[in-house]
mmCIF file of C-alpha atoms in Angstrom:
data_model
loop_
_atom_site.group_PDB
_atom_site.id
_atom_site.type_symbol
_atom_site.label_atom_id
_atom_site.label_comp_id
_atom_site.label_asym_id
_atom_site.label_seq_id
_atom_site.Cartn_x
_atom_site.Cartn_y
_atom_site.Cartn_z
ATOM 1 C CA MET Q 1 37.112 -20.179 -48.732
ATOM 2 C CA THR Q 2 34.613 -18.530 -46.438
ATOM 3 C CA MET Q 3 33.509 -19.888 -43.090
ATOM 4 C CA ARG Q 4 30.070 -20.544 -44.482
ATOM 5 C CA GLY Q 5 31.468 -22.675 -47.209
ATOM 6 C CA ALA Q 6 33.745 -24.518 -44.809
ATOM 7 C CA LEU Q 7 30.833 -25.662 -42.680
ATOM 8 C CA GLY Q 8 29.035 -26.997 -45.682
ATOM 9 C CA ARG Q 9 25.960 -24.765 -45.415
ATOM 10 C CA ILE Q 10 24.287 -24.059 -48.664
ATOM 11 C CA GLY Q 11 21.430 -21.607 -48.796
ATOM 12 C CA PRO Q 12 19.855 -19.346 -46.163
ATOM 13 C CA ASN Q 13 19.547 -20.339 -42.480
ATOM 14 C CA LYS Q 14 15.985 -21.044 -41.373
ATOM 15 C CA GLY Q 15 14.601 -21.224 -37.839
ATOM 16 C CA PHE Q 16 15.673 -19.919 -34.456
ATOM 17 C CA THR Q 17 18.687 -20.766 -32.372
ATOM 18 C CA ILE Q 18 18.313 -22.420 -29.002
ATOM 19 C CA ILE Q 19 19.466 -19.176 -27.324
ATOM 20 C CA GLU Q 20 16.692 -17.181 -28.983
ATOM 21 C CA LEU Q 21 14.046 -19.744 -28.007
ATOM 22 C CA THR Q 22 15.297 -19.902 -24.410
ATOM 23 C CA SER Q 23 15.310 -16.086 -24.138
ATOM 24 C CA VAL Q 24 11.699 -15.877 -25.300
ATOM 25 C CA MET Q 25 10.648 -18.601 -22.844
ATOM 26 C CA VAL Q 26 12.348 -16.817 -19.933
ATOM 27 C CA ILE Q 27 10.677 -13.508 -20.818
ATOM 28 C CA LEU Q 28 7.262 -15.175 -21.048
ATOM 29 C CA ALA Q 29 7.803 -16.892 -17.689
ATOM 30 C CA ILE Q 30 8.688 -13.582 -16.007
ATOM 31 C CA LEU Q 31 5.639 -11.868 -17.511
ATOM 32 C CA SER Q 32 3.290 -14.654 -16.457
ATOM 33 C CA ILE Q 33 4.634 -14.657 -12.877
ATOM 34 C CA SER Q 34 4.143 -10.895 -12.545
ATOM 35 C CA ALA Q 35 0.664 -10.995 -14.153
ATOM 36 C CA TYR Q 36 -0.687 -13.838 -11.977
ATOM 37 C CA PRO Q 37 -1.693 -11.731 -8.914
ATOM 38 C CA VAL Q 38 -3.448 -9.203 -11.148
ATOM 39 C CA ILE Q 39 -5.414 -11.875 -12.995
ATOM 40 C CA THR Q 40 -6.438 -13.817 -9.885
ATOM 41 C CA GLY Q 41 -7.229 -10.699 -7.835
ATOM 42 C CA SER Q 42 -4.911 -11.751 -5.008
ATOM 43 C CA GLY Q 43 -2.527 -8.866 -5.535
ATOM 44 C CA GLY Q 44 -4.349 -6.330 -3.352
ATOM 45 C CA PRO Q 45 -2.997 -5.094 -0.068
ATOM 46 C CA GLY Q 46 -3.679 -7.204 2.983
ATOM 47 C CA LEU Q 47 -4.624 -6.243 6.505
ATOM 48 C CA SER Q 48 -1.057 -5.373 7.568
ATOM 49 C CA GLU Q 49 -0.565 -3.015 4.633
ATOM 50 C CA SER Q 50 -3.978 -1.432 5.218
ATOM 51 C CA ALA Q 51 -3.191 -0.858 8.897
ATOM 52 C CA GLU Q 52 0.068 0.825 7.831
ATOM 53 C CA VAL Q 53 -1.896 3.209 5.583
ATOM 54 C CA VAL Q 54 -4.223 4.142 8.470
ATOM 55 C CA LYS Q 55 -1.189 4.615 10.738
ATOM 56 C CA SER Q 56 0.401 6.861 8.107
ATOM 57 C CA ASP Q 57 -2.751 8.979 7.872
ATOM 58 C CA ILE Q 58 -2.766 9.420 11.663
ATOM 59 C CA ARG Q 59 0.892 10.499 11.562
ATOM 60 C CA ARG Q 60 0.146 12.782 8.608
ATOM 61 C CA THR Q 61 -2.616 14.471 10.624
ATOM 62 C CA GLN Q 62 -0.218 14.894 13.538
ATOM 63 C CA LEU Q 63 2.409 16.422 11.242
ATOM 64 C CA ALA Q 64 -0.197 18.724 9.663
ATOM 65 C CA ALA Q 65 -1.094 20.045 13.127
ATOM 66 C CA MET Q 66 2.553 20.785 13.909
ATOM 67 C CA THR Q 67 3.170 22.367 10.495
ATOM 68 C CA ALA Q 68 0.055 24.565 10.595
ATOM 69 C CA GLY Q 69 0.518 25.410 14.281
ATOM 70 C CA SER Q 70 -3.139 24.625 14.977
ATOM 71 C CA VAL Q 71 -5.412 21.740 15.886
ATOM 72 C CA ARG Q 72 -5.955 18.975 13.304
ATOM 73 C CA SER Q 73 -8.109 15.875 13.774
ATOM 74 C CA ILE Q 74 -8.724 12.464 12.285
ATOM 75 C CA ALA Q 75 -12.221 10.964 12.600
ATOM 76 C CA PHE Q 76 -13.204 7.297 12.292
ATOM 77 C CA THR Q 77 -16.833 6.125 12.139
ATOM 78 C CA ALA Q 78 -17.679 2.660 13.463
ATOM 79 C CA GLY Q 79 -18.754 0.161 10.830
ATOM 80 C CA SER Q 80 -17.930 2.479 7.967
ATOM 81 C CA ALA Q 81 -15.630 1.956 5.054
ATOM 82 C CA GLY Q 82 -13.875 5.289 5.349
ATOM 83 C CA TYR Q 83 -12.571 8.111 7.528
ATOM 84 C CA ALA Q 84 -11.488 11.741 7.311
ATOM 85 C CA TYR Q 85 -8.077 13.116 8.272
ATOM 86 C CA GLU Q 86 -6.261 16.467 8.502
ATOM 87 C CA ILE Q 87 -9.513 18.071 9.679
ATOM 88 C CA PRO Q 88 -8.927 21.697 10.738
ATOM 89 C CA ALA Q 89 -10.972 23.155 13.600
ATOM 90 C CA GLY Q 90 -14.468 23.847 12.283
ATOM 91 C CA GLY Q 91 -13.661 22.540 8.796
ATOM 92 C CA THR Q 92 -13.601 19.440 6.680
ATOM 93 C CA GLY Q 93 -10.614 17.270 6.019
ATOM 94 C CA ILE Q 94 -9.478 14.787 3.439
ATOM 95 C CA SER Q 95 -11.768 11.789 3.065
ATOM 96 C CA ARG Q 96 -10.351 8.332 2.490
ATOM 97 C CA ASP Q 97 -12.554 5.491 1.383
ATOM 98 C CA SER Q 98 -10.965 2.448 2.983
ATOM 99 C CA GLY Q 99 -12.192 0.453 -0.016
ATOM 100 C CA SER Q 100 -9.495 2.267 -1.967
ATOM 101 C CA ILE Q 101 -6.941 0.786 0.438
ATOM 102 C CA ALA Q 102 -8.245 -2.792 0.448
ATOM 103 C CA HIS Q 103 -11.607 -4.049 -0.742
ATOM 104 C CA GLY Q 104 -13.724 -5.026 2.265
ATOM 105 C CA LEU Q 105 -11.747 -3.112 4.914
ATOM 106 C CA THR Q 106 -14.002 -1.771 7.689
ATOM 107 C CA ILE Q 107 -13.480 0.489 10.692
ATOM 108 C CA GLY Q 108 -14.301 -1.347 13.915
ATOM 109 C CA ASN Q 109 -14.973 1.543 16.297
ATOM 110 C CA GLY Q 110 -15.693 5.249 16.204
ATOM 111 C CA LEU Q 111 -12.941 7.582 17.362
ATOM 112 C CA THR Q 112 -11.811 11.147 16.806
ATOM 113 C CA ILE Q 113 -8.247 12.081 17.682
ATOM 114 C CA SER Q 114 -7.232 15.747 17.762
ATOM 115 C CA PHE Q 115 -3.604 16.862 17.765
ATOM 116 C CA ASN Q 116 -2.482 20.250 19.070
ATOM 117 C CA SER Q 117 0.214 22.437 17.494
ATOM 118 C CA LEU Q 118 2.907 20.415 19.305
ATOM 119 C CA GLY Q 119 1.638 17.130 17.857
ATOM 120 C CA GLU Q 120 0.239 15.970 21.176
ATOM 121 C CA PRO Q 121 -3.127 14.206 21.088
ATOM 122 C CA ALA Q 122 -5.887 15.598 23.323
ATOM 123 C CA THR Q 123 -6.472 11.999 24.345
ATOM 124 C CA GLY Q 124 -4.997 8.736 23.228
ATOM 125 C CA GLY Q 125 -7.110 6.046 21.703
ATOM 126 C CA GLN Q 126 -7.362 2.950 19.616
ATOM 127 C CA VAL Q 127 -9.093 2.216 16.354
ATOM 128 C CA SER Q 128 -9.503 -1.250 14.887
ATOM 129 C CA VAL Q 129 -9.588 -2.145 11.223
ATOM 130 C CA ALA Q 130 -10.881 -5.477 9.955
ATOM 131 C CA LEU Q 131 -10.455 -7.347 6.711
ATOM 132 C CA GLN Q 132 -11.972 -10.761 6.005
ATOM 133 C CA GLY Q 133 -12.758 -11.427 9.670
ATOM 134 C CA VAL Q 134 -9.281 -10.572 10.968
ATOM 135 C CA SER Q 135 -8.577 -7.275 12.715
ATOM 136 C CA LYS Q 136 -5.670 -5.109 13.800
ATOM 137 C CA THR Q 137 -5.662 -2.264 16.295
ATOM 138 C CA ILE Q 138 -3.890 1.030 15.710
ATOM 139 C CA ALA Q 139 -3.128 2.764 19.010
ATOM 140 C CA VAL Q 140 -2.239 6.400 19.647
ATOM 141 C CA ALA Q 141 -0.443 6.941 22.955
ATOM 142 C CA PRO Q 142 -1.617 9.835 25.133
ATOM 143 C CA PHE Q 143 0.844 12.728 25.641
ATOM 144 C CA THR Q 144 3.430 11.508 23.091
ATOM 145 C CA GLY Q 145 1.172 10.698 20.159
ATOM 146 C CA MET Q 146 3.220 7.651 19.292
ATOM 147 C CA VAL Q 147 1.277 5.480 16.836
ATOM 148 C CA THR Q 148 1.639 1.699 16.967
ATOM 149 C CA ILE Q 149 -0.045 -1.263 15.332
ATOM 150 C CA GLN Q 150 -1.012 -4.118 17.603
#
């Protein structure tokens, strides 16, 4: 006698097992949790992440100056939604629209920082970025070129 016959089942099995149903429910829950920020629009980077991107671009400009062995600059324009970095002397650099970082991000003050071939800034300075009424300041220390977010 087969196992099927011993359990008294006659005919084909119909329906899903509880394990299959639970697995599908868990998968749907995971998908809905990961899709929620995309659907509601709350998944974009915030002010802290945006300030980190600006800090990284300043450091990238500093590194480009040391790698090329010549002056490189980063230029911020007050009230704008973008800036240019890795600007060689007498040339144009890479433009970044801060809207591509976070929608509504604005530059609070104008500043140009130039780094020499040793990575030292000609002068230190601070630039502020604002998002939804809150701002952060990115500072470049004179002499060392250390970049910090305040």
